[in-house]
Amino acid sequence: MRRRSFIAASGAVASAAIAPTFVHAQGAKDFPNKPITLIVPWPAGSGVDVWHRALGDAAAKILGQPVVIDNRTGGSGTSGPASMAATAKPDGYTISQMPVTIFRLPHMQKTPYDPMKDFSWILHTSAYTFGVVVRADSPLKTFQDVIAFAKANPGKFTYATPGAGSSLHIGMEQIALKAGVKITYVPFKGGPEGWAALEGGHVMADADATGWAPLVDAGKFRLLCIWTQERSPRWPDAPTLKELSYNLTLDSPFGLAGPKGMDPAVVQKLHDAFKAALDDPKVVELMAKYDYPKRYMNTADYARFAKQQYDEQREVVDQLGLAKKS
C-alpha cells in the first residue's frame, strides 16, 4: 500500500514537473492563433511606417494571422519599444521595430529599459539612407555653404530632425564637431513635422531619411549631401560625407525584437516569416522607393550586433559630451 502510494505520488510529481514544458511547447506549436501587434515608433505615413506596414502584410500571409501596426511615437523612437518592454507579455504577440536610438539613449539619460536585458532579438532587417535638405530657394546651394554660414554665424544655422538623440541629431552634431562649428538643433516628433517646418521657413535645413524624396524630386527641396557609403543612384549629384572630408557613414540600422523571455521557438517562427517577407515584391518595391538597403541578420547575429551597437553608441555620446552624469 505504501509502495503504491509512493509510486502514485512520484508520478504526480513527475507529471507536474513536465507539465509546464508540455504547455510551453504546445503554445509555441500553436503560435500564432491571434493577430500580432507590430509597434512602429514613428508617425503614421512616414516612409518607415509605410515600409513596415508592407512588411507586416507580407509576414501575415506566412503566419496566417494579421500583423497590426501600432504607431507609438516619442523618445526619438524609443517610447514604443520601452512600453513593449514594460507591459507586453513575452508571447510573441507584441513586437517592435528597434531603432538604433534604443542603444544610444541609455548613455544619455535614465531610461526605463536596459537594451541588453529587456528584449528578445528576432532579426535585423534594414537601414536608412539619410541626407540633408534645404528649400529650393535657399541661398545655401551646397553643404560647404552650410558650413561656411555656420562658421560666420555661430549658432544661427537651424536644422530639424525627427527627435532629440536620433541618429540624425547625433550625426549633425558629429559633423559640426568635425567642422568646428556651432549649429542649433530644433527637434520634432517625426519626418512630416520637420519637412513642414522647413517648407514654412521655420528652420534652415532638415536632416532625415528619404521621406523628403518626393519634395526633392518635385523641386521643392534641394538635397545637399547623402550619408551613405556611396552616392545614391537616385540622386547622383549629392556627395557623400566622406567626399566632403567627414569620415562618417551613418545609416542607423534597425530590426525587430520582442520583450525579454520569449520562447525561442516563437522567435524562430517570427524570424522565418519576416525574413521571407523581406523578399516580398511590395516590400522590395518600397525598399527601392525609400532607399532602404537589405541588411538581414539572423537572431544570433542580431543579438551580437546589438551589443556592438550599445558599445559604439557609448563612445559617440562620450565624444560629443552628451553622456548622462553618473
XYZ file of N, CA and C in Angstrom, residues 24-139:
348
model
N 4.165 24.791 -22.586
C 5.031 25.752 -23.276
C 5.224 25.354 -24.736
N 5.506 24.058 -24.937
C 5.743 23.566 -26.298
C 4.474 23.687 -27.142
N 3.333 23.340 -26.507
C 2.080 23.448 -27.235
C 1.805 24.889 -27.650
N 2.116 25.838 -26.747
C 1.912 27.240 -27.068
C 2.719 27.664 -28.265
N 3.967 27.230 -28.320
C 4.831 27.560 -29.445
C 4.340 26.885 -30.716
N 3.848 25.653 -30.560
C 3.358 24.913 -31.722
C 2.145 25.596 -32.339
N 1.270 26.121 -31.498
C 0.033 26.749 -31.972
C 0.223 28.201 -32.405
N 1.368 28.780 -32.141
C 1.604 30.190 -32.452
C 1.703 30.410 -33.957
N 1.066 31.487 -34.469
C 0.146 32.394 -33.776
C -1.302 31.970 -33.983
N -2.138 32.255 -33.006
C -3.566 31.962 -33.159
C -4.430 33.206 -32.970
N -3.759 34.386 -33.042
C -4.482 35.660 -32.999
C -3.583 36.723 -33.636
N -4.105 37.917 -33.902
C -3.293 38.951 -34.551
C -2.044 39.325 -33.734
N -1.019 39.726 -34.459
C 0.246 40.171 -33.861
C 0.341 41.682 -34.004
N 0.733 42.348 -32.936
C 0.926 43.803 -32.966
C 2.388 44.113 -33.243
N 2.629 44.900 -34.276
C 3.974 45.376 -34.592
C 4.023 46.868 -34.295
N 4.771 47.228 -33.265
C 4.922 48.634 -32.900
C 5.895 49.306 -33.858
N 5.454 50.399 -34.457
C 6.320 51.247 -35.275
C 6.441 52.568 -34.523
N 7.616 52.873 -33.975
C 7.751 54.047 -33.110
C 7.948 55.358 -33.858
N 7.284 55.468 -34.998
C 7.368 56.659 -35.845
C 5.977 57.014 -36.335
N 5.758 58.239 -36.808
C 4.405 58.657 -37.192
C 3.840 57.860 -38.369
N 2.534 57.686 -38.357
C 1.851 57.066 -39.492
C 2.061 57.928 -40.739
N 2.331 57.278 -41.853
C 2.559 57.996 -43.105
C 4.011 58.251 -43.415
N 4.894 58.098 -42.423
C 6.323 58.243 -42.699
C 6.801 57.043 -43.515
N 7.949 57.195 -44.173
C 8.449 56.119 -45.011
C 8.647 54.821 -44.246
N 9.208 54.908 -43.061
C 9.477 53.701 -42.278
C 8.173 53.046 -41.830
N 7.133 53.839 -41.609
C 5.821 53.298 -41.265
C 5.223 52.565 -42.460
N 5.240 53.185 -43.619
C 4.682 52.565 -44.830
C 5.398 51.257 -45.139
N 6.727 51.254 -44.992
C 7.502 50.050 -45.298
C 7.178 48.925 -44.322
N 7.051 49.245 -43.036
C 6.747 48.198 -42.062
C 5.321 47.676 -42.211
N 4.419 48.506 -42.696
C 3.066 48.001 -42.976
C 3.105 46.947 -44.078
N 3.890 47.210 -45.115
C 4.033 46.221 -46.188
C 4.734 44.966 -45.684
N 5.765 45.154 -44.864
C 6.487 44.014 -44.294
C 5.552 43.175 -43.432
N 4.731 43.845 -42.607
C 3.781 43.123 -41.768
C 2.743 42.366 -42.587
N 2.257 42.985 -43.656
C 1.273 42.313 -44.520
C 1.872 41.061 -45.160
N 3.127 41.167 -45.586
C 3.791 40.017 -46.209
C 4.021 38.902 -45.198
N 4.429 39.260 -43.982
C 4.651 38.256 -42.943
C 3.342 37.599 -42.528
N 2.260 38.382 -42.538
C 0.954 37.859 -42.146
C 0.509 36.715 -43.060
N 0.841 36.808 -44.329
C 0.484 35.738 -45.277
C 1.143 34.423 -44.887
N 2.320 34.501 -44.309
C 3.062 33.303 -43.908
C 2.599 32.812 -42.540
N 2.359 33.750 -41.626
C 1.979 33.396 -40.261
C 0.522 32.961 -40.151
N -0.300 33.393 -41.100
C -1.716 33.036 -41.056
C -2.543 33.872 -40.112
N -1.974 34.967 -39.631
C -2.688 35.904 -38.756
C -2.301 37.323 -39.156
N -3.215 38.293 -38.975
C -2.885 39.683 -39.319
C -1.737 40.224 -38.461
N -0.964 41.123 -39.043
C 0.042 41.885 -38.309
C -0.457 43.325 -38.286
N -0.817 43.801 -37.107
C -1.450 45.103 -36.931
C -0.392 46.130 -36.497
N -0.307 47.231 -37.221
C 0.673 48.275 -36.896
C 0.131 49.185 -35.795
N 0.961 49.442 -34.813
C 0.629 50.342 -33.703
C 1.700 51.434 -33.662
N 1.349 52.645 -34.077
C 2.298 53.764 -34.072
C 2.387 54.364 -32.670
N 3.545 54.232 -32.052
C 3.777 54.801 -30.715
C 5.020 55.686 -30.803
N 4.790 56.969 -31.003
C 5.899 57.889 -31.234
C 6.427 58.466 -29.925
N 7.579 59.111 -30.039
C 8.166 59.789 -28.888
C 9.488 59.174 -28.480
N 10.261 59.962 -27.743
C 11.535 59.452 -27.238
C 12.515 59.108 -28.330
N 12.434 59.825 -29.471
C 13.326 59.545 -30.607
C 13.270 58.076 -31.020
N 12.060 57.545 -31.019
C 11.866 56.168 -31.458
C 11.971 55.132 -30.358
N 12.177 55.552 -29.112
C 12.360 54.586 -28.026
C 11.094 54.353 -27.197
N 10.124 55.240 -27.276
C 8.939 55.104 -26.427
C 8.165 53.823 -26.727
N 8.037 53.480 -27.999
C 7.323 52.263 -28.368
C 7.988 51.008 -27.841
N 9.270 50.783 -28.165
C 9.956 49.614 -27.613
C 9.984 49.602 -26.082
N 10.118 50.783 -25.459
C 10.152 50.855 -23.999
C 8.823 50.407 -23.397
N 7.710 50.849 -23.994
C 6.399 50.442 -23.480
C 6.185 48.950 -23.681
N 6.691 48.400 -24.781
C 6.614 46.961 -25.014
C 7.368 46.210 -23.925
N 8.591 46.661 -23.635
C 9.408 46.005 -22.618
C 8.742 46.038 -21.254
N 8.008 47.123 -20.967
C 7.408 47.295 -19.645
C 6.088 46.555 -19.476
N 5.321 46.409 -20.560
C 3.946 45.923 -20.392
C 3.579 44.679 -21.205
N 4.292 44.391 -22.276
C 3.871 43.289 -23.155
C 4.291 41.923 -22.605
N 3.424 40.941 -22.802
C 3.767 39.569 -22.446
C 4.768 39.032 -23.471
N 5.688 38.176 -23.046
C 6.682 37.630 -23.983
C 6.135 36.448 -24.769
N 4.942 36.616 -25.329
C 4.282 35.516 -26.031
C 4.375 35.626 -27.545
N 5.061 36.687 -28.038
C 5.226 36.852 -29.476
C 4.142 37.663 -30.141
N 3.132 38.074 -29.386
C 2.027 38.806 -29.984
C 2.225 40.319 -29.971
N 3.314 40.774 -29.354
C 3.698 42.183 -29.427
C 5.185 42.251 -29.721
N 5.531 42.862 -30.857
C 6.928 43.034 -31.239
C 7.099 44.482 -31.693
N 8.332 44.895 -31.922
C 8.564 46.295 -32.276
C 9.731 46.447 -33.218
N 9.650 47.489 -34.043
C 10.830 47.950 -34.766
C 11.787 48.530 -33.734
N 13.082 48.267 -33.908
C 14.084 48.673 -32.929
C 15.070 49.646 -33.562
N 14.855 50.952 -33.379
C 15.800 51.930 -33.923
C 17.101 51.927 -33.129
N 18.147 52.449 -33.724
C 19.450 52.451 -33.065
C 19.456 53.335 -31.819
N 18.475 54.243 -31.703
C 18.389 55.081 -30.504
C 18.150 54.262 -29.241
N 17.617 53.053 -29.395
C 17.430 52.152 -28.260
C 18.765 51.913 -27.548
N 19.846 51.860 -28.319
C 21.168 51.608 -27.754
C 21.855 52.897 -27.299
N 21.416 54.029 -27.835
C 22.087 55.308 -27.571
C 21.544 56.023 -26.342
N 20.220 56.101 -26.215
C 19.631 56.922 -25.157
C 20.027 56.514 -23.741
N 20.209 55.218 -23.449
C 20.628 54.868 -22.087
C 21.968 55.478 -21.672
N 22.786 55.856 -22.660
C 24.054 56.517 -22.341
C 23.868 58.017 -22.140
N 22.715 58.544 -22.564
C 22.466 59.980 -22.491
C 21.563 60.382 -21.323
N 20.691 59.466 -20.906
C 19.737 59.769 -19.847
C 19.241 58.475 -19.228
N 18.566 58.597 -18.111
C 17.994 57.416 -17.475
C 16.819 56.925 -18.313
N 16.791 55.640 -18.604
C 15.714 55.064 -19.402
C 15.027 53.950 -18.621
N 13.748 53.681 -18.934
C 13.020 52.638 -18.209
C 13.320 51.225 -18.711
N 14.304 51.085 -19.567
C 14.652 49.777 -20.121
C 16.170 49.639 -20.174
N 16.621 48.400 -20.213
C 18.033 48.081 -20.421
C 18.113 47.343 -21.754
N 18.742 47.925 -22.779
C 18.734 47.282 -24.096
C 19.428 45.927 -24.119
N 20.285 45.666 -23.147
C 20.991 44.396 -23.118
C 20.236 43.315 -22.329
N 19.134 43.688 -21.666
C 18.425 42.716 -20.833
C 16.934 42.592 -21.134
N 16.338 43.612 -21.710
C 14.881 43.683 -21.751
C 14.241 43.327 -23.085
N 15.024 42.794 -24.045
C 14.464 42.483 -25.356
C 14.887 41.099 -25.833
N 14.033 40.498 -26.641
C 14.344 39.252 -27.354
C 14.542 39.612 -28.819
N 15.754 39.490 -29.315
C 16.061 39.894 -30.688
C 15.515 38.865 -31.665
N 14.879 39.335 -32.726
C 14.256 38.439 -33.711
C 15.076 38.391 -34.996
N 15.204 39.512 -35.672
C 16.069 39.595 -36.856
C 16.351 41.053 -37.172
N 17.469 41.273 -37.831
C 17.816 42.605 -38.328
C 17.332 42.684 -39.765
N 16.781 43.847 -40.143
C 16.140 43.921 -41.455
C 16.776 44.904 -42.435
N 17.034 46.151 -41.988
C 17.411 47.158 -42.971
C 18.127 48.330 -42.308
N 18.210 49.425 -43.052
C 18.828 50.665 -42.573
C 18.252 51.801 -43.414
N 18.672 53.005 -43.114
C 18.150 54.175 -43.804
C 19.178 54.769 -44.773
N 18.670 55.561 -45.685
C 19.501 56.497 -46.434
C 19.172 57.881 -45.895
N 20.159 58.518 -45.282
C 19.969 59.841 -44.689
C 20.539 60.913 -45.597
N 20.000 62.119 -45.465
C 20.537 63.248 -46.211
C 20.082 64.554 -45.604
N 20.717 65.635 -46.004
C 20.371 66.968 -45.526
C 19.751 67.742 -46.683
N 18.556 68.297 -46.439
C 17.861 69.044 -47.480
C 17.588 70.472 -47.016
N 17.528 71.389 -47.980
C 17.118 72.782 -47.746
C 16.007 73.098 -48.742
N 15.353 74.218 -48.562
C 14.359 74.631 -49.543
C 15.037 74.967 -50.861
N 14.325 74.802 -51.940
C 14.900 75.059 -53.265
C 15.338 76.502 -53.435
N 14.677 77.421 -52.711
C 15.043 78.830 -52.836
C 16.077 79.280 -51.796
N 16.650 78.320 -51.076
C 17.657 78.657 -50.063
C 18.933 79.189 -50.722
N 19.572 80.177 -50.123
C 20.856 80.657 -50.648
C 21.984 79.658 -50.411
